[in-house]
Short mmCIF file of C-alpha atoms in Angstrom, two decimals:
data_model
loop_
_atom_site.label_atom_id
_atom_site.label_comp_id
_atom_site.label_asym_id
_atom_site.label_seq_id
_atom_site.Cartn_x
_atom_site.Cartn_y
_atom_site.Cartn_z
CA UNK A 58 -10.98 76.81 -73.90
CA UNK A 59 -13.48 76.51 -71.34
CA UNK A 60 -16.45 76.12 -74.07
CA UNK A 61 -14.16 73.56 -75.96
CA UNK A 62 -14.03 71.25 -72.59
CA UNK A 63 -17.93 71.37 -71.65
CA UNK A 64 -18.78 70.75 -75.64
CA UNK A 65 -16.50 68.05 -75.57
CA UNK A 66 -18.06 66.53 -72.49
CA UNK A 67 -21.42 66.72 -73.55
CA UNK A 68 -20.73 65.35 -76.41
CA UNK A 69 -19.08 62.46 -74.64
CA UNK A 70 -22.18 62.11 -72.46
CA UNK A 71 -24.49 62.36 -75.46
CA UNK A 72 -22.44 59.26 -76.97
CA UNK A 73 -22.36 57.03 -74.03
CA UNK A 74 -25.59 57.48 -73.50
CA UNK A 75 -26.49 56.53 -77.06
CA UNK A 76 -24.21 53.69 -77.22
CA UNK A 77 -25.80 52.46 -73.40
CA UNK A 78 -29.54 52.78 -75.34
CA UNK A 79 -28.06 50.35 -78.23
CA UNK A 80 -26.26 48.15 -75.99
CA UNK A 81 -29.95 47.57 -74.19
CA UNK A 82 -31.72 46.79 -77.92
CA UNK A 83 -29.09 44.20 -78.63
CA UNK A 84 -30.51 40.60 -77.37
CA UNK A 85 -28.54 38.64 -74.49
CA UNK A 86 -27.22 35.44 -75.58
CA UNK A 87 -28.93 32.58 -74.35
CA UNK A 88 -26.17 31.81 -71.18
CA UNK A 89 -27.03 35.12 -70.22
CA UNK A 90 -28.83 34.97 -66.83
CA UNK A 91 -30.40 36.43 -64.07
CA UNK A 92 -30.62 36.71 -60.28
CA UNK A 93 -31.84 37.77 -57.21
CA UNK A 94 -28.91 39.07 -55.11
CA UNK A 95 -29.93 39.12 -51.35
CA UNK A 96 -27.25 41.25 -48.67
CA UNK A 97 -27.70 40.30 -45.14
CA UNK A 98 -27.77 42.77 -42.18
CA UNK A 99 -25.20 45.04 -41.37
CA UNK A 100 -23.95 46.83 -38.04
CA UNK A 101 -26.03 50.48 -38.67
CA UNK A 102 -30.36 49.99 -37.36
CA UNK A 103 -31.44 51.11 -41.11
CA UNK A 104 -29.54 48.01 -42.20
CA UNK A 105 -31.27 45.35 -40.29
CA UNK A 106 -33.16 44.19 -43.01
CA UNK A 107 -30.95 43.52 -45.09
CA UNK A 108 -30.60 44.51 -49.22
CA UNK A 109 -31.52 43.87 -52.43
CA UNK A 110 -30.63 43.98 -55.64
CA UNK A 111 -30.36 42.27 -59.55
CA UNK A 112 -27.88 40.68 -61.11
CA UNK A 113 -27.34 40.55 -64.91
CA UNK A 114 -24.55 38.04 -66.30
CA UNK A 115 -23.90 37.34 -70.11
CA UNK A 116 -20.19 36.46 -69.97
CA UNK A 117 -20.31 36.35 -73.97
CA UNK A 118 -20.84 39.99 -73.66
CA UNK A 119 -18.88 40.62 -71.07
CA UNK A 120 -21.44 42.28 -69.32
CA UNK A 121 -21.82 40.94 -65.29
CA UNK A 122 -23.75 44.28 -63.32
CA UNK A 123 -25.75 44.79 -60.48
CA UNK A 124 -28.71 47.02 -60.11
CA UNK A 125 -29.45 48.85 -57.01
CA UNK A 126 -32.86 50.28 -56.18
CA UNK A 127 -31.22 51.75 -52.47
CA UNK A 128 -29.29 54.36 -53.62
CA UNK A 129 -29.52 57.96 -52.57
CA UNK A 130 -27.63 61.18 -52.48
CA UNK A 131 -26.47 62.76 -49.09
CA UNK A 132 -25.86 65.80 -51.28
CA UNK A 133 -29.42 66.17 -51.92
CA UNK A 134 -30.53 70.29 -51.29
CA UNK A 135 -32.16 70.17 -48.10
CA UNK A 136 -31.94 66.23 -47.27
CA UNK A 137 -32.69 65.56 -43.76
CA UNK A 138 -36.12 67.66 -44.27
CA UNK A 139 -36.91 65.86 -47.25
CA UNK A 140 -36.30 62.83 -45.42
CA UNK A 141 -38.31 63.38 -42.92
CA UNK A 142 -41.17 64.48 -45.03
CA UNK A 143 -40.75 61.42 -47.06
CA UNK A 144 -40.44 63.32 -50.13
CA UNK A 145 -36.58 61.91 -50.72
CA UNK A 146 -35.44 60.43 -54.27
CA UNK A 147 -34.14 57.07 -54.03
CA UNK A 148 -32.49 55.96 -57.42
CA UNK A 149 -31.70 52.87 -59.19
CA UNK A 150 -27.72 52.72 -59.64
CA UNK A 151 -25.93 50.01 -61.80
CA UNK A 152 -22.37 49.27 -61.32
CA UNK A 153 -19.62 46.13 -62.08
CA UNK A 154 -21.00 43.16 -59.81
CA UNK A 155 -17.27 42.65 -58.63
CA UNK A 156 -17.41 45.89 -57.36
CA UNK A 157 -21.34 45.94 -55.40
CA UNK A 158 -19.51 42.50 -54.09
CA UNK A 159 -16.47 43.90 -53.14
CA UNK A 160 -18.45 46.47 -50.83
CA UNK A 161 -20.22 44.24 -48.23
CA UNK A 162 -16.73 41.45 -48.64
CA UNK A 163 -15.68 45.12 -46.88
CA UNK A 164 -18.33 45.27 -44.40
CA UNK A 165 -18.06 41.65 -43.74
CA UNK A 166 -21.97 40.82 -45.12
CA UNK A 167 -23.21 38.23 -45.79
CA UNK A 168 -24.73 38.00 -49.42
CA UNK A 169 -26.74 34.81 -51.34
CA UNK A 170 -27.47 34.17 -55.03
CA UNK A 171 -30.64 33.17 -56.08
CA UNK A 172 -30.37 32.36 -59.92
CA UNK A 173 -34.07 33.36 -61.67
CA UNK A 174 -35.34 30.42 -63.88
CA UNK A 175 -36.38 32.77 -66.85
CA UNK A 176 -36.24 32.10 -70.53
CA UNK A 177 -33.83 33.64 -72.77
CA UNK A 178 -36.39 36.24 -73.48
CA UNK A 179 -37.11 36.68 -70.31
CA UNK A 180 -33.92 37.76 -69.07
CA UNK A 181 -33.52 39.85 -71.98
CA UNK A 182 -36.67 41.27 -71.30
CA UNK A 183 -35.55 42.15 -67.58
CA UNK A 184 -32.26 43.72 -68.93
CA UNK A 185 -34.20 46.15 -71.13
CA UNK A 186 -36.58 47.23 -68.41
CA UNK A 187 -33.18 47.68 -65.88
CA UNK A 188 -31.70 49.74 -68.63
CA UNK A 189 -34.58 51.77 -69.43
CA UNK A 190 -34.87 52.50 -65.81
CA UNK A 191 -32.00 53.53 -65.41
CA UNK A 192 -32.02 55.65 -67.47
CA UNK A 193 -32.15 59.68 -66.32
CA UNK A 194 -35.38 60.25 -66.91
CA UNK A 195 -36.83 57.25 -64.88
CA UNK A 196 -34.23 56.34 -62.42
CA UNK A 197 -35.66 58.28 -59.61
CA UNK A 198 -38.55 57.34 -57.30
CA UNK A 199 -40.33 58.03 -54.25
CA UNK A 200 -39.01 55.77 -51.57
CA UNK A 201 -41.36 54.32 -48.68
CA UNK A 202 -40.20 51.59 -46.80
CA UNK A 203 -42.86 49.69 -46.92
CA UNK A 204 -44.66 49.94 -50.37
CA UNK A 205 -41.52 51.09 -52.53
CA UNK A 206 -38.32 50.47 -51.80
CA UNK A 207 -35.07 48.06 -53.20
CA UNK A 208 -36.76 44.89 -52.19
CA UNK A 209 -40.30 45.76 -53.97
CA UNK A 210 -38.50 47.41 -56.83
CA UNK A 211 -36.81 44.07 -57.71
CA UNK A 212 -40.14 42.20 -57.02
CA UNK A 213 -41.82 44.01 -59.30
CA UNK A 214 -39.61 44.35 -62.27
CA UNK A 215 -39.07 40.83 -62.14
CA UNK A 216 -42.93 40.15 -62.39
CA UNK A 217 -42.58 42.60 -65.37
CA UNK A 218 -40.33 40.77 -67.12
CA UNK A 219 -42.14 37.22 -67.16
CA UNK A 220 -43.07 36.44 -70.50
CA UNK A 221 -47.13 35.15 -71.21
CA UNK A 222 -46.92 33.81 -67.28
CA UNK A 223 -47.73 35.29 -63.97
CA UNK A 224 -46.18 34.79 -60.36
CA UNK A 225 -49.05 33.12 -57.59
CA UNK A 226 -51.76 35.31 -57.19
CA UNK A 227 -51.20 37.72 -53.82
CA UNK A 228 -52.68 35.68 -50.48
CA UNK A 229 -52.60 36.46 -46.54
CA UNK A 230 -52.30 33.59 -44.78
CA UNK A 231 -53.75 32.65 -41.44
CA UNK A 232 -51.84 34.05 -38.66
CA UNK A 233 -49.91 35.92 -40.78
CA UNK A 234 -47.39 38.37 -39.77
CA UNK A 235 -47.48 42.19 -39.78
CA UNK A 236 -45.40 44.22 -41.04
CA UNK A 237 -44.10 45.06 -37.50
CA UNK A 238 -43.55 41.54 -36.85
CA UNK A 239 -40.97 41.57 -39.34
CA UNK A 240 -39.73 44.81 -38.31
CA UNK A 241 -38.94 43.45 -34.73
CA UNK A 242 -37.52 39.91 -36.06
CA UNK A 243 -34.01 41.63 -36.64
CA UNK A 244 -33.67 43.66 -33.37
CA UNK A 245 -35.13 40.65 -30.84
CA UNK A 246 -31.96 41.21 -28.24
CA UNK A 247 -29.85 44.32 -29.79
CA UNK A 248 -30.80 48.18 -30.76
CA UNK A 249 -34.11 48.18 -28.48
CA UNK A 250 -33.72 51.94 -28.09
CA UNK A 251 -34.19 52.31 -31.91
CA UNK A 252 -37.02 50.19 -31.85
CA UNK A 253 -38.61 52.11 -29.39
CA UNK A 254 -38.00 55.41 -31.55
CA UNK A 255 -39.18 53.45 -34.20
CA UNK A 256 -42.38 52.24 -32.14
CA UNK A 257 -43.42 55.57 -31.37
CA UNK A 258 -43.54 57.23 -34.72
CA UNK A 259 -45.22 54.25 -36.79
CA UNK A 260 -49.06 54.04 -36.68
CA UNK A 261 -52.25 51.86 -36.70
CA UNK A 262 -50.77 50.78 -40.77
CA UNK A 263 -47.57 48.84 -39.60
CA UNK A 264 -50.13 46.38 -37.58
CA UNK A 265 -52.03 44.80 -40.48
CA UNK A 266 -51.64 41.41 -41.77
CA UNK A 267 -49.27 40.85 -44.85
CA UNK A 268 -50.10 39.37 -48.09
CA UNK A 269 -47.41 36.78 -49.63
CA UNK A 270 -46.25 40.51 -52.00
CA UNK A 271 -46.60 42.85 -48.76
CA UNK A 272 -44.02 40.66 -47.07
CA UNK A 273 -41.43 41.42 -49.59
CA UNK A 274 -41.00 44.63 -48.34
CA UNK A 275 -37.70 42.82 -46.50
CA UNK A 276 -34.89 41.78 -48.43
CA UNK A 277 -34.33 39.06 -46.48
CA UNK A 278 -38.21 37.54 -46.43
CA UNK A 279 -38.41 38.01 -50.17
CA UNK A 280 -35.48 36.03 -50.65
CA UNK A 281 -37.03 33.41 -48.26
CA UNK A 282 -40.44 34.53 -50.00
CA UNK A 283 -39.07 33.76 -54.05
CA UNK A 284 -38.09 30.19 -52.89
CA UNK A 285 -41.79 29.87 -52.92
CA UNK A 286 -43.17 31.44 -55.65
CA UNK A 287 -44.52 29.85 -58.43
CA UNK A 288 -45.36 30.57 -62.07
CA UNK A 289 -48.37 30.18 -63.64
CA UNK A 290 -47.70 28.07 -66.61
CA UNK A 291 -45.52 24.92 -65.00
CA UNK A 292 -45.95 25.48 -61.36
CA UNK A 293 -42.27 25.29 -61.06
CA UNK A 294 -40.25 27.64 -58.35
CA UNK A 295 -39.42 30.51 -59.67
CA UNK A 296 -35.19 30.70 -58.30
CA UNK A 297 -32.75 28.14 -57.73
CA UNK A 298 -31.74 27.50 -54.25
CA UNK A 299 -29.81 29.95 -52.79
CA UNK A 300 -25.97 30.14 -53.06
CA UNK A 301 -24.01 31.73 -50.12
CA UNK A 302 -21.64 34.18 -51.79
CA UNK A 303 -20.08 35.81 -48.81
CA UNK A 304 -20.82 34.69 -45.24
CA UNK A 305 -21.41 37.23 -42.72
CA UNK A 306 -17.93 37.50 -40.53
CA UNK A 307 -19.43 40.69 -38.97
CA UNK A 308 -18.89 41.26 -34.62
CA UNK A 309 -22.12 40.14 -33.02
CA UNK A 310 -23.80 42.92 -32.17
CA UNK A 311 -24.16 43.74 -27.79
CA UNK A 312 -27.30 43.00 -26.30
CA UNK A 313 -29.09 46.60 -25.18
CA UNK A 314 -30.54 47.83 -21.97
CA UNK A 315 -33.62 47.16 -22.41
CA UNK A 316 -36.13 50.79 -22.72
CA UNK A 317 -38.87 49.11 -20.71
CA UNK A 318 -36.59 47.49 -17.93
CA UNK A 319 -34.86 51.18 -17.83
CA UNK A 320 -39.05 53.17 -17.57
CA UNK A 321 -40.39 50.71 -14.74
CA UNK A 322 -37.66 51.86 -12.54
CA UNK A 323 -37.88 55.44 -13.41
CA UNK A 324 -41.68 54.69 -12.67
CA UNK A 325 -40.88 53.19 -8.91
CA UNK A 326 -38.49 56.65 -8.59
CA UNK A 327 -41.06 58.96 -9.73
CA UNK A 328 -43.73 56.98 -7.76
CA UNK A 329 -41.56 57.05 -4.25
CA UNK A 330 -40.59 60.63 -5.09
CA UNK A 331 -44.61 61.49 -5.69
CA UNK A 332 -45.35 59.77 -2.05
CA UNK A 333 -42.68 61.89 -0.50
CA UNK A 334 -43.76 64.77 -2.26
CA UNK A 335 -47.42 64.61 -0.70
CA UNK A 336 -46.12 63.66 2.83
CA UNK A 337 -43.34 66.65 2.93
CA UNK A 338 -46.17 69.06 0.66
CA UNK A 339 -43.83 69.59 -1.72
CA UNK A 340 -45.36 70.44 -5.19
CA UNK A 341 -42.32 69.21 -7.68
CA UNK A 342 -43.44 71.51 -10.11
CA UNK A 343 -40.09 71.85 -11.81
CA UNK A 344 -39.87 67.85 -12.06
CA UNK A 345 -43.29 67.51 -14.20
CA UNK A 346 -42.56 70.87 -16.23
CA UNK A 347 -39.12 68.73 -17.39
CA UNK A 348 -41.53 65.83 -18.03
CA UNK A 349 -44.00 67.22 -19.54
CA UNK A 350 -41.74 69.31 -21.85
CA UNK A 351 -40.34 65.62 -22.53
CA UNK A 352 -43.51 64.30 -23.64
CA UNK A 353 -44.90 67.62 -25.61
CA UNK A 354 -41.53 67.36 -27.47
CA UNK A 355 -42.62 63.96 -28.45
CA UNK A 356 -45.99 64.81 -29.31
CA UNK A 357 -44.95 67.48 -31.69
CA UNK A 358 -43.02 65.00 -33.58
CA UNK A 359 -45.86 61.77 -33.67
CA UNK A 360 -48.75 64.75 -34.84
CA UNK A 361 -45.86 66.25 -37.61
CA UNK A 362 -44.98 62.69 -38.97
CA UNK A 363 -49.37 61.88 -39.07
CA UNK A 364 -50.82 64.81 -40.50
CA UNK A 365 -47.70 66.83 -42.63
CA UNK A 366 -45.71 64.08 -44.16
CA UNK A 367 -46.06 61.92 -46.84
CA UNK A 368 -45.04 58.80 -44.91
CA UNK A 369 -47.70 55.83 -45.09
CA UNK A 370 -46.93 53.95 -42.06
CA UNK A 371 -46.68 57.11 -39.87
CA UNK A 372 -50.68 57.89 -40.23
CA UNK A 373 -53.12 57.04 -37.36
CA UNK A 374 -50.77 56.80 -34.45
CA UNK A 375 -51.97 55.64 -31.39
CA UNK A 376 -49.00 56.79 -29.49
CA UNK A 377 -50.68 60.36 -29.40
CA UNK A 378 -52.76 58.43 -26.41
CA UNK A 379 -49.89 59.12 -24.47
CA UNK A 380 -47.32 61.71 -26.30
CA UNK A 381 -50.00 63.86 -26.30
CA UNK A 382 -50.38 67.85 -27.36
CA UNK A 383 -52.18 68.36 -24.39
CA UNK A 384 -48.48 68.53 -22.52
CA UNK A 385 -47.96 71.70 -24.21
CA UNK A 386 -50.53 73.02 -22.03
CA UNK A 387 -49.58 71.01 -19.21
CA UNK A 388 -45.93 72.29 -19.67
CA UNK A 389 -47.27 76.26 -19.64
CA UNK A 390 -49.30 75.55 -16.70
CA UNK A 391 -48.13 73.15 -14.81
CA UNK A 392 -50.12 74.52 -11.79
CA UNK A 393 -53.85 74.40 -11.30
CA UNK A 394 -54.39 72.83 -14.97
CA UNK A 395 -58.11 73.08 -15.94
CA UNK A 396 -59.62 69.41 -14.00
CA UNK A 397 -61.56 68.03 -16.61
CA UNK A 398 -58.53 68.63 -19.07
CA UNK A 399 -56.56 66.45 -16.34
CA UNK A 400 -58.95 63.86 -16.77
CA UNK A 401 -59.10 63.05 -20.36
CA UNK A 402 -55.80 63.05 -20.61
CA UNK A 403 -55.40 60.68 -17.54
CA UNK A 404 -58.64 58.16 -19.97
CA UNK A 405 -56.35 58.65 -22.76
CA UNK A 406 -53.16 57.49 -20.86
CA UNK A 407 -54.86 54.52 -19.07
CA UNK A 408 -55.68 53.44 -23.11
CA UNK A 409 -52.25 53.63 -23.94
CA UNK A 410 -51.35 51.36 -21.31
CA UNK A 411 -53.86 48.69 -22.34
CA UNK A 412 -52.63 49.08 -25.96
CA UNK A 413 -49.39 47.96 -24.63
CA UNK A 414 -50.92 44.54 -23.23
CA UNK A 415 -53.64 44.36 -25.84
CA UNK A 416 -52.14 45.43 -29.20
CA UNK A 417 -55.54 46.05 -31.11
CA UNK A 418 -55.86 47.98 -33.36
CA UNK A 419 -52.08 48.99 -32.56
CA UNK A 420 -49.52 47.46 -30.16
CA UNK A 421 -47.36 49.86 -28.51
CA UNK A 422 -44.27 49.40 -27.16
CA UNK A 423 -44.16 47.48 -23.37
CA UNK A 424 -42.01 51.02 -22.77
CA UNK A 425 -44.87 53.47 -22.93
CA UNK A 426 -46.70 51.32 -19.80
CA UNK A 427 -44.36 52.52 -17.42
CA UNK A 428 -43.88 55.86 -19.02
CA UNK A 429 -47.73 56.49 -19.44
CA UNK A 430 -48.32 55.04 -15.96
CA UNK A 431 -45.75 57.95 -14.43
CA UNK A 432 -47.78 60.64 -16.40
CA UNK A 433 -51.06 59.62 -14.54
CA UNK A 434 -49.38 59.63 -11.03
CA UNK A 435 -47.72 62.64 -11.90
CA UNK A 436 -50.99 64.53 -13.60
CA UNK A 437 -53.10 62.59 -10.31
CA UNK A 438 -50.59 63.97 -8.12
CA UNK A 439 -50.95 67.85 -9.31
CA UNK A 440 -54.43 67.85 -8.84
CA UNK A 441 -54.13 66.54 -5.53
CA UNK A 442 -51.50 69.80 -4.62
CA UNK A 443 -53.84 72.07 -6.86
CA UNK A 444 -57.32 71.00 -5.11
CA UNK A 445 -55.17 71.48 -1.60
CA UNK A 446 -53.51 74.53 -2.10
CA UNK A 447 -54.81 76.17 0.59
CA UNK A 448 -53.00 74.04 3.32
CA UNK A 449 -49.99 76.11 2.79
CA UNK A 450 -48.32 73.61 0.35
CA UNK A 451 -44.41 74.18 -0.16
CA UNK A 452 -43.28 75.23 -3.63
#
């Protein structure tokens, strides 16, 4: 009986699948169109940006679907660690538009319509490449958030589909932004803490200028982005003007505590305690062994995310300045640390604090000043009760 079911459903499977190849070979009619569907930010960080996706309407056909480039499976075997590696499979799904709608109408996001000005075979030609995509074999890719992801996924099948015409050639504009620029555009008042996280794993990458393409990486400024473009043959846009679908009815989101604001004062606590400490002789060697187990815990993360993951924008990070492995060793010994080991890593903190006011090649978050600033007085400090132990210095 058991045998009779599974045969039965893969024979089922077989079919549909056969019957979804067909369905791709048969031509659109020529009301069919196409569009860019752009979803606007939602209440979770990883949604700031916003989403995108393709919509494919033939009403003569009845066919009116949505493709998806974001999707992934939580079931995934060992997901968090793939995650983190950056070896995870995003997917393209395809589902009822009503449906993808229906979703952020329950979230309460916003969404816009941007129709695509193709030709008949153009939008027939994009509804072959969605299908054939989608299919098993292809639907899986390597996500990276800034070079691969929903948003470029739809920019570049839509390129694809264009028929003996091009999109305007790839620029960078004076005083164009980088891509961290647009990273901090959506979290200007609210989730500052995640932006600091954020911060301290990306590297040197997320500060270069962005081409017209590289911009896309957002949802939101490729939508802006497309009401730009132009084609090669008539020069004309390449959307229609965008049509609000659902507004955003969403709570505003609460203003953090700022990180920085929160680091300058435990800067003036550590600094009082520190002047205390030398008047009183009191070495605080439990208070930098927590801080410096602090910082070597970030350190192990910023040199895991550079040098064993796959992740592009987490390579050359100039946050190791000031999370630096040295605070393993700094952590072991916290007494009488080796001097000239004190002093490169109180150069290479005094650089992390100018890369906070001077962000070239990479701007750091205004957070690590008063952080990296409480590591010097603190490592300045040891020495001090190291170099003086002799004078009967309280432990």
């Amino acid at each position: 009986m058991r045998k009779n079911i599974l045969t039965l459903l893969l024979i089922t499977a077989f079919v549909t699948g056969l019957e979804a190849q067909e369905e791709a070979k048969r031509p659109l009619s020529d009301s069919a169109y196409a569009a860019l569907i752009t979803c606007g930010q939602g209440d979770e960080y990883y949604l700031s940006w916003g989403h995108s996706a393709i919509r494919i309407c033939d009403t003569s056909r009845g066919i009116d679907r949505a493709y998806n480039y974001g999707t992934f499976d939580f079931d995934t075997p060992h997901f968090y660690w793939k995650f983190s590696c950056g070896n995870l499979d995003y997917c393209l799904s395809r589902t009822r538009f009503s449906y993808f709608l229906s979703e952020y109408a329950f979230e309460g996001r916003a969404v816009w319509e941007q129709r695509l000005r193709l030709s008949p075979q153009e939008v027939n030609n994009l509804f072959i490449l969605l299908e054939t995509n989608y299919r098993p074999e292809y639907r899986y890719y390597k996500y990276d958030f800034f070079r691969d992801n929903c948003a470029t996924r739809v920019r570049d099948i839509v390129a694809a589909s264009l028929d003996h015409r091009t999109l305007s050639p790839e620029v960078t504009l004076p005083g164009a932004k980088t891509y961290r620029d647009y990273l901090y555009e959506p979290t200007e008042r609210t989730r500052l803490w995640w932006r600091l996280g954020v911060d301290i794993t990306l590297g040197i990458r997320c500060d270069q200028r962005c081409s017209n393409y590289q911009t896309m990486f957002s949802p939101i400024e490729m939508m802006h982005t497309f009401d730009t473009m132009r084609v090669s043959d008539t020069r004309q846009p390449l959307v229609d003007p965008a049509t609000e679908l659902l507004a955003d009815i969403r709570e505003p989101l609460k203003d953090s505590i700022p990180p920085t604001l929160v680091f300058w004062g435990f800067f003036v606590l550590m600094t009082a305690l520190t002047i205390v400490g030398l008047r009183k002789g009191w070495r605080l060697a439990a208070v930098d062994r927590t801080v410096y187990i602090a910082v070597a815990l970030v350190s192990v993360v910023v040199v895991f995310l550079w040098f064993f993951t796959a992740h592009y924008c987490t390579k050359y990070n100039l946050n190791i300045l000031w999370a630096s492995p040295l605070f393993i060793y700094f952590a072991i010994r916290t007494t009488k640390s080796n001097r000239w080991v004190v002093w490169v890593q109180v150069v290479m903190l005094l650089a992390a604090v100018v890369f906070c006011f001077f962000p070239h090649p990479q701007r750091l978050n205004a957070a690590i000043a008063p952080i990296a600033l409480t590591l010097v007085i603190r490592l300045l400090a040891g020495r001090l009760y190291d170099e003086h132990a002799n004078l009967n210095i309280k432990y």
